[in-house]
GROMACS .gro file of C-alpha atoms in nm:
model
  209
    1MET     CA    1  -9.265 -12.767  -9.685
    2ILE     CA    2  -9.445 -12.649  -9.371
    3PRO     CA    3  -9.336 -12.288  -9.316
    4LEU     CA    4  -9.472 -12.246  -8.964
    5ILE     CA    5  -9.524 -12.450  -8.648
    6LEU     CA    6  -9.753 -12.333  -8.367
    7PRO     CA    7  -9.881 -12.457  -8.033
    8SER     CA    8 -10.246 -12.539  -7.981
    9ALA     CA    9 -10.409 -12.236  -7.817
   10TYR     CA   10 -10.740 -12.117  -7.675
   11LEU     CA   11 -10.851 -11.797  -7.853
   12ALA     CA   12 -10.484 -11.725  -7.911
   13PRO     CA   13 -10.338 -11.373  -7.899
   14VAL     CA   14 -10.312 -11.139  -8.196
   15GLN     CA   15  -9.948 -11.243  -8.236
   16TYR     CA   16 -10.057 -11.600  -8.319
   17TYR     CA   17 -10.306 -11.494  -8.585
   18ALA     CA   18 -10.068 -11.241  -8.736
   19TYR     CA   19  -9.841 -11.533  -8.821
   20LEU     CA   20 -10.134 -11.730  -8.963
   21TYR     CA   21 -10.216 -11.429  -9.181
   22ALA     CA   22  -9.858 -11.414  -9.307
   23HIS     CA   23  -9.811 -11.788  -9.372
   24PRO     CA   24 -10.034 -11.999  -9.599
   25ASN     CA   25  -9.950 -12.326  -9.424
   26ALA     CA   26  -9.909 -12.416  -9.059
   27LEU     CA   27  -9.856 -12.718  -8.841
   28VAL     CA   28 -10.011 -12.733  -8.492
   29GLU     CA   29  -9.802 -12.925  -8.240
   30VAL     CA   30 -10.009 -13.172  -8.035
   31PHE     CA   31  -9.732 -13.404  -7.913
   32ASP     CA   32  -9.559 -13.149  -7.690
   33HIS     CA   33  -9.588 -13.205  -7.316
   34TYR     CA   34  -9.867 -13.009  -7.152
   35VAL     CA   35  -9.732 -12.706  -6.966
   36LYS     CA   36  -9.925 -12.491  -6.719
   37GLN     CA   37  -9.973 -12.115  -6.759
   38THR     CA   38  -9.964 -12.105  -7.138
   39TYR     CA   39 -10.214 -12.008  -7.405
   40ARG     CA   40 -10.304 -12.375  -7.450
   41ASN     CA   41 -10.598 -12.336  -7.213
   42ARG     CA   42 -10.592 -11.964  -7.132
   43CYS     CA   43 -10.686 -11.650  -7.322
   44VAL     CA   44 -10.640 -11.290  -7.216
   45VAL     CA   45 -10.912 -11.031  -7.274
   46ALA     CA   46 -10.986 -10.674  -7.167
   47GLY     CA   47 -11.247 -10.587  -6.906
   48PRO     CA   48 -11.352 -10.280  -6.709
   49ASN     CA   49 -11.082 -10.357  -6.450
   50GLY     CA   50 -10.809 -10.419  -6.705
   51ILE     CA   51 -10.662 -10.747  -6.825
   52GLN     CA   52 -10.864 -11.060  -6.747
   53SER     CA   53 -10.744 -11.417  -6.796
   54LEU     CA   54 -10.997 -11.688  -6.881
   55THR     CA   55 -10.868 -12.037  -6.807
   56ILE     CA   56 -11.021 -12.366  -6.917
   57PRO     CA   57 -10.991 -12.621  -6.633
   58ILE     CA   58 -10.837 -12.952  -6.734
   59VAL     CA   59 -10.839 -13.302  -6.592
   60LYS     CA   60 -10.510 -13.332  -6.406
   61PRO     CA   61 -10.260 -13.516  -6.629
   62SER     CA   62 -10.130 -13.852  -6.510
   63ASP     CA   63  -9.774 -13.717  -6.525
   64HIS     CA   64  -9.582 -13.415  -6.649
   65ARG     CA   65  -9.505 -13.587  -6.980
   66THR     CA   66  -9.869 -13.612  -7.092
   67PRO     CA   67  -9.888 -13.492  -7.454
   68MET     CA   68 -10.116 -13.207  -7.541
   69LYS     CA   69 -10.334 -13.430  -7.759
   70ASP     CA   70 -10.439 -13.630  -7.451
   71ILE     CA   71 -10.536 -13.338  -7.229
   72ARG     CA   72 -10.904 -13.356  -7.133
   73ILE     CA   73 -11.128 -13.065  -7.045
   74SER     CA   74 -11.284 -13.061  -6.699
   75GLU     CA   75 -11.634 -12.925  -6.641
   76HIS     CA   76 -11.526 -12.806  -6.298
   77GLY     CA   77 -11.661 -12.467  -6.196
   78ASN     CA   78 -11.908 -12.429  -6.483
   79TRP     CA   79 -11.631 -12.263  -6.683
   80ARG     CA   80 -11.818 -12.247  -7.015
   81HIS     CA   81 -12.093 -12.036  -6.860
   82LEU     CA   82 -11.840 -11.813  -6.683
   83HIS     CA   83 -11.626 -11.758  -6.994
   84TRP     CA   84 -11.921 -11.670  -7.215
   85ASN     CA   85 -12.062 -11.433  -6.955
   86ALA     CA   86 -11.722 -11.266  -6.930
   87LEU     CA   87 -11.707 -11.217  -7.307
   88VAL     CA   88 -12.057 -11.071  -7.310
   89SER     CA   89 -11.986 -10.841  -7.017
   90ASN     CA   90 -11.655 -10.720  -7.160
   91TYR     CA   91 -11.750 -10.684  -7.526
   92GLU     CA   92 -12.124 -10.630  -7.560
   93ARG     CA   93 -12.052 -10.261  -7.618
   94SER     CA   94 -11.785 -10.327  -7.880
   95PRO     CA   95 -11.874 -10.233  -8.240
   96PHE     CA   96 -11.888 -10.588  -8.379
   97PHE     CA   97 -11.998 -10.802  -8.085
   98ASP     CA   98 -12.354 -10.845  -8.212
   99TYR     CA   99 -12.225 -10.936  -8.557
  100TYR     CA  100 -11.997 -11.219  -8.439
  101ALA     CA  101 -12.152 -11.334  -8.110
  102ASP     CA  102 -12.362 -11.609  -8.269
  103ASP     CA  103 -12.047 -11.759  -8.423
  104ILE     CA  104 -11.878 -11.788  -8.084
  105ARG     CA  105 -12.163 -11.871  -7.846
  106PRO     CA  106 -12.207 -12.238  -7.957
  107PHE     CA  107 -11.857 -12.321  -7.833
  108TYR     CA  108 -11.971 -12.239  -7.482
  109GLU     CA  109 -12.284 -12.450  -7.507
  110LYS     CA  110 -12.139 -12.776  -7.641
  111PRO     CA  111 -11.912 -12.991  -7.421
  112TYR     CA  112 -11.581 -13.109  -7.563
  113THR     CA  113 -11.369 -13.394  -7.432
  114PHE     CA  114 -11.023 -13.296  -7.555
  115LEU     CA  115 -10.871 -12.950  -7.534
  116VAL     CA  116 -10.706 -12.973  -7.877
  117ASP     CA  117 -11.043 -13.043  -8.042
  118PHE     CA  118 -11.203 -12.744  -7.875
  119ASN     CA  119 -10.910 -12.517  -7.962
  120GLU     CA  120 -10.901 -12.631  -8.324
  121GLU     CA  121 -11.272 -12.592  -8.394
  122LEU     CA  122 -11.279 -12.252  -8.228
  123GLN     CA  123 -10.971 -12.152  -8.428
  124ARG     CA  124 -11.141 -12.249  -8.753
  125ALA     CA  125 -11.441 -12.033  -8.658
  126VAL     CA  126 -11.215 -11.735  -8.585
  127LEU     CA  127 -11.029 -11.779  -8.914
  128SER     CA  128 -11.364 -11.778  -9.093
  129MET     CA  129 -11.458 -11.451  -8.921
  130LEU     CA  130 -11.127 -11.306  -9.037
  131ASP     CA  131 -11.181 -11.443  -9.388
  132LEU     CA  132 -10.848 -11.625  -9.367
  133GLU     CA  133 -10.789 -11.969  -9.516
  134PRO     CA  134 -10.447 -12.095  -9.408
  135GLN     CA  135 -10.394 -12.467  -9.443
  136PHE     CA  136 -10.310 -12.618  -9.108
  137SER     CA  137 -10.289 -12.970  -8.970
  138ARG     CA  138 -10.176 -13.146  -8.654
  139THR     CA  139  -9.838 -13.304  -8.602
  140LEU     CA  140  -9.822 -13.683  -8.625
  141GLU     CA  141  -9.532 -13.692  -8.380
  142TYR     CA  142  -9.328 -13.429  -8.198
  143ALA     CA  143  -9.177 -13.214  -8.470
  144VAL     CA  144  -8.799 -13.191  -8.455
  145LEU     CA  145  -8.694 -12.907  -8.680
  146ASP     CA  146  -8.358 -12.880  -8.854
  147THR     CA  147  -8.453 -12.617  -9.110
  148ASP     CA  148  -8.544 -12.250  -9.112
  149ILE     CA  149  -8.912 -12.324  -9.039
  150PRO     CA  150  -9.035 -12.066  -8.787
  151ASP     CA  151  -9.089 -12.249  -8.457
  152LEU     CA  152  -9.340 -12.057  -8.245
  153ARG     CA  153  -9.415 -12.331  -7.993
  154GLN     CA  154  -9.222 -12.153  -7.718
  155LEU     CA  155  -9.216 -11.799  -7.854
  156ILE     CA  156  -9.591 -11.736  -7.828
  157SER     CA  157  -9.627 -11.749  -7.453
  158PRO     CA  158  -9.769 -11.528  -7.175
  159LYS     CA  159  -9.437 -11.581  -6.998
  160LEU     CA  160  -9.247 -11.390  -7.269
  161ALA     CA  161  -9.267 -11.021  -7.348
  162ILE     CA  162  -9.381 -10.957  -7.704
  163GLU     CA  163  -9.063 -10.753  -7.754
  164GLU     CA  164  -8.875 -11.084  -7.754
  165ASP     CA  165  -9.037 -11.164  -8.089
  166ALA     CA  166  -8.832 -10.974  -8.344
  167HIS     CA  167  -9.091 -11.029  -8.620
  168PHE     CA  168  -9.406 -10.915  -8.437
  169VAL     CA  169  -9.513 -10.562  -8.359
  170SER     CA  170  -9.832 -10.485  -8.168
  171ARG     CA  171 -10.028 -10.232  -8.374
  172PRO     CA  172 -10.270 -10.021  -8.167
  173TYR     CA  173 -10.641 -10.037  -8.252
  174TYR     CA  174 -10.966  -9.927  -8.092
  175GLN     CA  175 -11.053 -10.103  -7.765
  176VAL     CA  176 -11.367 -10.053  -7.557
  177PHE     CA  177 -11.179  -9.964  -7.238
  178SER     CA  178 -10.886  -9.777  -7.393
  179LEU     CA  179 -10.984  -9.445  -7.234
  180LYS     CA  180 -10.957  -9.609  -6.893
  181HIS     CA  181 -10.658  -9.840  -6.939
  182GLY     CA  182 -10.484  -9.722  -7.254
  183PHE     CA  183 -10.410  -9.966  -7.534
  184LEU     CA  184 -10.356 -10.322  -7.408
  185PRO     CA  185 -10.129 -10.507  -7.654
  186ASN     CA  186 -10.150 -10.863  -7.779
  187LEU     CA  187 -10.478 -10.963  -7.622
  188SER     CA  188 -10.684 -11.257  -7.748
  189ILE     CA  189 -10.780 -11.242  -8.114
  190ILE     CA  190 -11.141 -11.211  -7.999
  191ASP     CA  191 -11.063 -10.863  -7.865
  192LEU     CA  192 -10.945 -10.757  -8.210
  193VAL     CA  193 -11.239 -10.920  -8.388
  194PHE     CA  194 -11.509 -10.775  -8.163
  195ASN     CA  195 -11.355 -10.427  -8.173
  196MET     CA  196 -11.242 -10.400  -8.535
  197GLY     CA  197 -11.452 -10.645  -8.737
  198PRO     CA  198 -11.333 -10.672  -9.102
  199GLU     CA  199 -11.053 -10.423  -9.035
  200ALA     CA  200 -10.891 -10.682  -8.807
  201ARG     CA  201 -10.719 -10.822  -9.117
  202LEU     CA  202 -10.539 -10.492  -9.170
  203ILE     CA  203 -10.406 -10.499  -8.815
  204LEU     CA  204 -10.280 -10.854  -8.864
  205LYS     CA  205 -10.116 -10.761  -9.193
  206GLU     CA  206  -9.928 -10.474  -9.028
  207SER     CA  207  -9.821 -10.679  -8.728
  208ILE     CA  208  -9.553 -10.895  -8.892
  209ARG     CA  209  -9.228 -10.734  -9.002
   0.00000   0.00000   0.00000
């Protein structure tokens, strides 16, 4: 039985990885229709001016029913260079940036055709940094659930307040710009990794109730 179903996501928020910590198996939905303004192609990080969204440009889908698995990445705007520079600028002073930077940099040097491939390979790298080994695979068709399997495809979304998730609590941790902006909850997992290193696992463990 698959105990968890998730959307594909670009450097997903802490909420996403807290569920992966808590569940040994997961299914990533790739047959859902692509929707704008989600974590599928956007991550949220902290910078000197507060929250910053990094968005991967995509080739415009042929229609609104294009499945996620067919969404192609666009090289418009030199986004890979811009995203990596933003991560360096925002986190080079974080305690663990130098330790993990070489694991992340290659993803901004190699072109990918499909968004789901990029997201999945980057996700595997992050899980390795966290020393987590959940088993996850892609859907073979759109998953219609009629059981108690947790369905997070719509729940993990920048459009929803984290308070709407009854099982997730955002545990505060050290952030580079916390003195200026206070604690910023549920940012990209990369914020947690760069700031907390191996202790990131403890934050994830305490985030699911």
